[in-house]
XYZ file of C-alpha atoms in Angstrom:
272
model
C -43.180 14.020 54.498
C -44.297 15.268 57.643
C -43.869 17.464 59.906
C -46.263 20.282 62.348
C -42.893 22.989 62.569
C -43.292 26.097 60.595
C -40.339 24.941 58.510
C -40.625 21.623 57.415
C -37.734 21.225 55.796
C -35.468 23.380 58.890
C -37.191 21.167 60.959
C -36.042 17.986 58.689
C -32.700 19.632 59.621
C -32.163 19.227 63.252
C -32.897 15.213 62.953
C -30.318 13.323 64.341
C -27.314 12.700 62.200
C -28.750 14.917 59.660
C -26.530 18.296 60.948
C -23.495 15.881 60.736
C -24.248 14.954 57.335
C -24.623 18.364 55.973
C -21.128 19.178 58.013
C -19.254 16.134 55.671
C -20.853 17.349 52.447
C -19.746 20.951 53.039
C -16.506 20.325 53.877
C -15.767 17.875 51.562
C -17.468 20.057 48.769
C -15.214 23.020 50.123
C -12.495 20.629 50.035
C -12.750 19.760 46.028
C -13.417 23.356 45.389
C -10.116 24.256 46.739
C -8.385 21.496 44.576
C -5.249 23.874 42.249
C -6.946 21.779 39.402
C -10.243 23.858 39.862
C -8.443 27.404 39.180
C -7.318 26.402 35.632
C -9.802 23.806 34.375
C -12.499 23.920 36.194
C -15.247 23.587 32.872
C -13.578 20.202 32.213
C -13.913 18.708 35.605
C -17.934 20.430 34.993
C -17.725 18.264 31.990
C -16.324 15.033 33.406
C -19.010 15.291 36.547
C -21.822 15.605 33.939
C -20.952 12.301 32.504
C -20.715 10.467 35.029
C -23.800 11.684 36.897
C -25.434 10.812 33.660
C -24.351 7.477 33.484
C -24.747 6.724 37.948
C -27.928 7.117 37.113
C -28.610 5.242 34.093
C -27.380 2.673 36.065
C -30.075 3.214 38.886
C -32.513 2.499 36.295
C -31.616 -0.285 35.207
C -28.625 0.866 32.467
C -25.936 0.047 33.981
C -22.847 0.731 31.185
C -19.372 1.191 31.805
C -18.524 4.910 31.242
C -16.700 3.945 28.399
C -19.334 2.639 26.857
C -21.281 6.011 27.226
C -18.499 8.639 26.494
C -17.786 6.223 22.542
C -21.688 6.212 21.914
C -23.819 8.898 19.921
C -26.899 6.736 19.045
C -29.403 5.537 21.786
C -31.757 4.112 19.725
C -35.385 2.551 21.215
C -33.708 -0.328 23.319
C -34.944 0.163 26.848
C -31.307 0.170 28.247
C -29.658 2.686 25.744
C -33.163 4.841 25.839
C -32.177 5.610 29.745
C -28.997 6.508 28.968
C -30.061 8.503 26.038
C -32.345 9.912 28.460
C -30.058 10.527 31.305
C -27.172 12.457 29.234
C -30.733 15.021 27.737
C -31.422 15.412 31.593
C -27.949 16.265 33.166
C -27.695 18.587 29.724
C -30.601 20.594 30.975
C -30.811 20.549 34.223
C -28.212 23.926 34.111
C -30.680 25.594 31.577
C -33.489 25.080 34.667
C -32.130 26.682 37.316
C -33.746 30.167 37.361
C -37.185 28.990 37.116
C -36.817 25.948 39.658
C -37.400 28.521 42.675
C -40.745 30.120 40.614
C -42.017 27.000 38.939
C -40.692 24.228 40.550
C -43.864 21.879 38.737
C -43.139 23.630 35.273
C -39.570 22.553 35.571
C -40.643 18.518 36.412
C -42.829 18.890 33.544
C -40.543 19.966 31.384
C -37.554 17.332 32.698
C -40.184 14.546 31.919
C -40.789 15.741 28.307
C -37.312 15.932 27.195
C -36.126 12.020 29.533
C -39.078 10.503 27.343
C -38.674 12.356 23.857
C -41.623 11.958 22.313
C -45.100 14.174 21.997
C -47.408 11.066 23.468
C -50.731 11.969 25.722
C -48.663 11.181 29.003
C -45.601 13.037 28.264
C -44.450 16.573 30.414
C -47.401 16.666 32.824
C -48.474 14.076 35.880
C -50.324 11.055 35.440
C -53.900 10.520 35.428
C -56.303 8.407 37.009
C -55.872 5.177 36.156
C -52.069 5.973 34.177
C -49.697 2.803 34.741
C -46.232 3.589 36.034
C -43.030 2.437 33.969
C -40.765 2.118 37.233
C -39.656 -1.199 37.514
C -36.512 -0.543 40.315
C -39.072 1.647 42.955
C -41.353 -1.598 44.347
C -43.302 0.721 46.269
C -47.139 1.397 46.633
C -47.822 3.966 43.907
C -50.056 7.368 45.200
C -53.017 7.954 43.166
C -53.284 10.720 40.791
C -55.255 13.135 43.316
C -53.163 12.434 46.283
C -49.930 12.940 43.352
C -51.713 16.336 42.417
C -51.850 17.498 46.338
C -48.402 16.662 47.356
C -46.753 17.923 44.071
C -48.624 21.305 45.218
C -46.781 20.571 48.496
C -43.629 20.697 47.708
C -43.887 23.198 45.006
C -44.836 25.459 47.760
C -41.895 24.492 50.076
C -39.815 25.275 47.431
C -41.529 28.599 46.114
C -41.155 29.323 49.788
C -37.671 28.893 50.413
C -35.954 28.953 53.655
C -33.046 28.093 55.658
C -32.741 24.792 55.360
C -29.532 23.453 54.466
C -29.357 22.163 50.630
C -28.903 18.875 51.322
C -31.902 18.250 53.029
C -33.882 20.130 50.631
C -32.310 18.361 47.577
C -33.077 14.892 49.240
C -36.183 15.459 49.896
C -37.470 16.623 46.687
C -35.705 13.733 45.617
C -37.466 11.234 47.795
C -40.932 13.147 47.751
C -40.368 12.656 43.362
C -39.591 8.705 44.176
C -41.841 7.860 46.199
C -45.259 9.818 44.235
C -43.791 8.942 41.001
C -45.610 11.411 38.999
C -45.146 10.666 35.850
C -45.952 7.342 33.392
C -41.956 6.783 33.401
C -38.375 8.232 33.600
C -39.497 9.303 37.418
C -36.203 8.038 38.914
C -33.909 9.847 36.567
C -36.279 13.076 36.765
C -36.079 13.014 40.831
C -32.099 12.609 40.662
C -31.832 15.398 38.395
C -34.097 17.690 40.556
C -32.033 16.740 43.468
C -28.648 18.226 41.188
C -30.872 21.143 40.107
C -31.636 22.361 44.163
C -27.970 21.398 44.826
C -26.428 23.436 41.944
C -29.317 26.124 42.858
C -29.022 26.199 46.332
C -24.980 27.644 46.101
C -23.534 24.332 47.434
C -22.436 22.989 44.148
C -22.416 26.178 42.135
C -20.205 24.361 39.065
C -21.669 21.098 39.393
C -18.543 19.179 39.664
C -19.738 17.073 42.823
C -22.321 14.387 41.084
C -24.587 12.585 43.846
C -25.948 9.890 41.110
C -22.317 8.480 41.068
C -22.441 8.517 44.956
C -26.415 6.837 44.499
C -25.155 4.378 41.829
C -21.712 3.246 43.912
C -23.965 2.912 47.460
C -25.923 0.290 45.186
C -29.551 0.083 44.320
C -30.409 -2.324 47.526
C -29.200 0.852 50.102
C -30.817 2.846 48.054
C -33.956 0.918 47.986
C -33.869 0.720 51.886
C -33.161 4.153 52.541
C -35.987 5.276 50.255
C -38.261 2.781 52.702
C -36.803 4.818 55.726
C -38.378 8.143 53.749
C -41.648 6.821 52.771
C -42.259 5.767 56.471
C -42.139 9.586 57.714
C -40.743 8.180 61.199
C -37.892 11.048 62.055
C -35.401 7.741 62.191
C -36.327 6.979 58.405
C -35.578 10.638 57.368
C -32.801 10.964 58.537
C -30.920 7.979 57.252
C -32.743 9.192 54.024
C -31.294 12.044 54.127
C -28.014 10.776 55.634
C -27.637 8.497 52.567
C -28.000 10.871 50.176
C -25.116 12.455 51.701
C -23.258 9.983 51.315
C -24.138 10.198 48.139
C -22.583 13.874 47.662
C -19.949 13.040 49.599
C -18.742 9.815 46.941
C -19.756 12.116 44.159
C -16.715 14.807 45.768
C -14.838 11.820 45.520
C -14.882 11.120 42.116
C -14.584 14.506 40.910
C -11.267 14.780 43.528
C -10.317 11.999 41.304
C -10.661 13.651 38.171
C -8.475 16.521 39.225
C -5.965 14.304 40.693
C -5.351 12.738 37.118
C -5.854 16.463 35.045
C -3.030 17.525 37.695
C -0.417 14.053 37.030
C -1.986 14.528 32.879
C -2.836 11.208 33.040
C -6.769 12.753 31.391
C-alpha cells in the first residue's frame, strides 16, 4: 500500500474504475435493504448471510463444503477442513461483538480474531508472528514479509483506521483485507481473519449495518484463481493493481448482495 496523499485511502478511492465500483456496490446494497422482506424478517436474513459468508470464507481456505453440510454439522473436530469451517463460523459470530473496539484498537481486534479462529492456547495464538516463525497459509503463494516489516505495516494500517477519514467503505475494507493477506501476520488462519476484518469494516462503516451482504460468498464464487490474481495486483502496489483489487472486492460484495436477495425472494415465496 503506497501513496503520497495526505489521506491514502481517499486517494485510492479516486483510482480509475474504483468510483464506479463504489457506486455499483452502494446501489446494490440499497436495493437489498429496500426489499420488502427486510422490513419483517431482517434477523433471518442476517443469520443466513452469516452462515453463507462463513461457508464462503472456509471454501477459500480449502474447506469447500456444501452449505447444507455446514448447516448440519455441530462437531468440527481436529481434521484440517473441519477446523477451518469451525473457525470461519466462530469468526463470523465474533465479528459483530468487536465493532465498537475496531476503530479505537484494530490491532487488539485482529489479535482477538486470531485467538477465536485458532481456538487453542498456544504461544503463537493471538499475536503477530515473530522472527523465524513459520506461517501455515498454503493457498496464498506470495513472498512472506519478515516480522519487522509486518510489525511496521500493521502499525501503519492501525493508524489509518483510527484516523478515520472520508474514504468509501469498500475502499477501506478492501485495503484492510488485502494488507492482511499480503502480510499474513499470524502463524495460521490469516485468510479467515482478513475476510472477517473486511466484514467488520463493511458493517461498522454503515454500508451494511445489518450484515446481510456477505462479501465472502462473492469471493468464493469468483474463485480462488481470480482471488489470487487480484491479490497479486494489490501486492504490486501499482495504481492499476490496487484498483483491480478494490474492484474485485466490490464484485464480491455485489455477489453477496445477490445471494441475500435470493434468500429474501425465497422467504417471500415461503420456500425458506
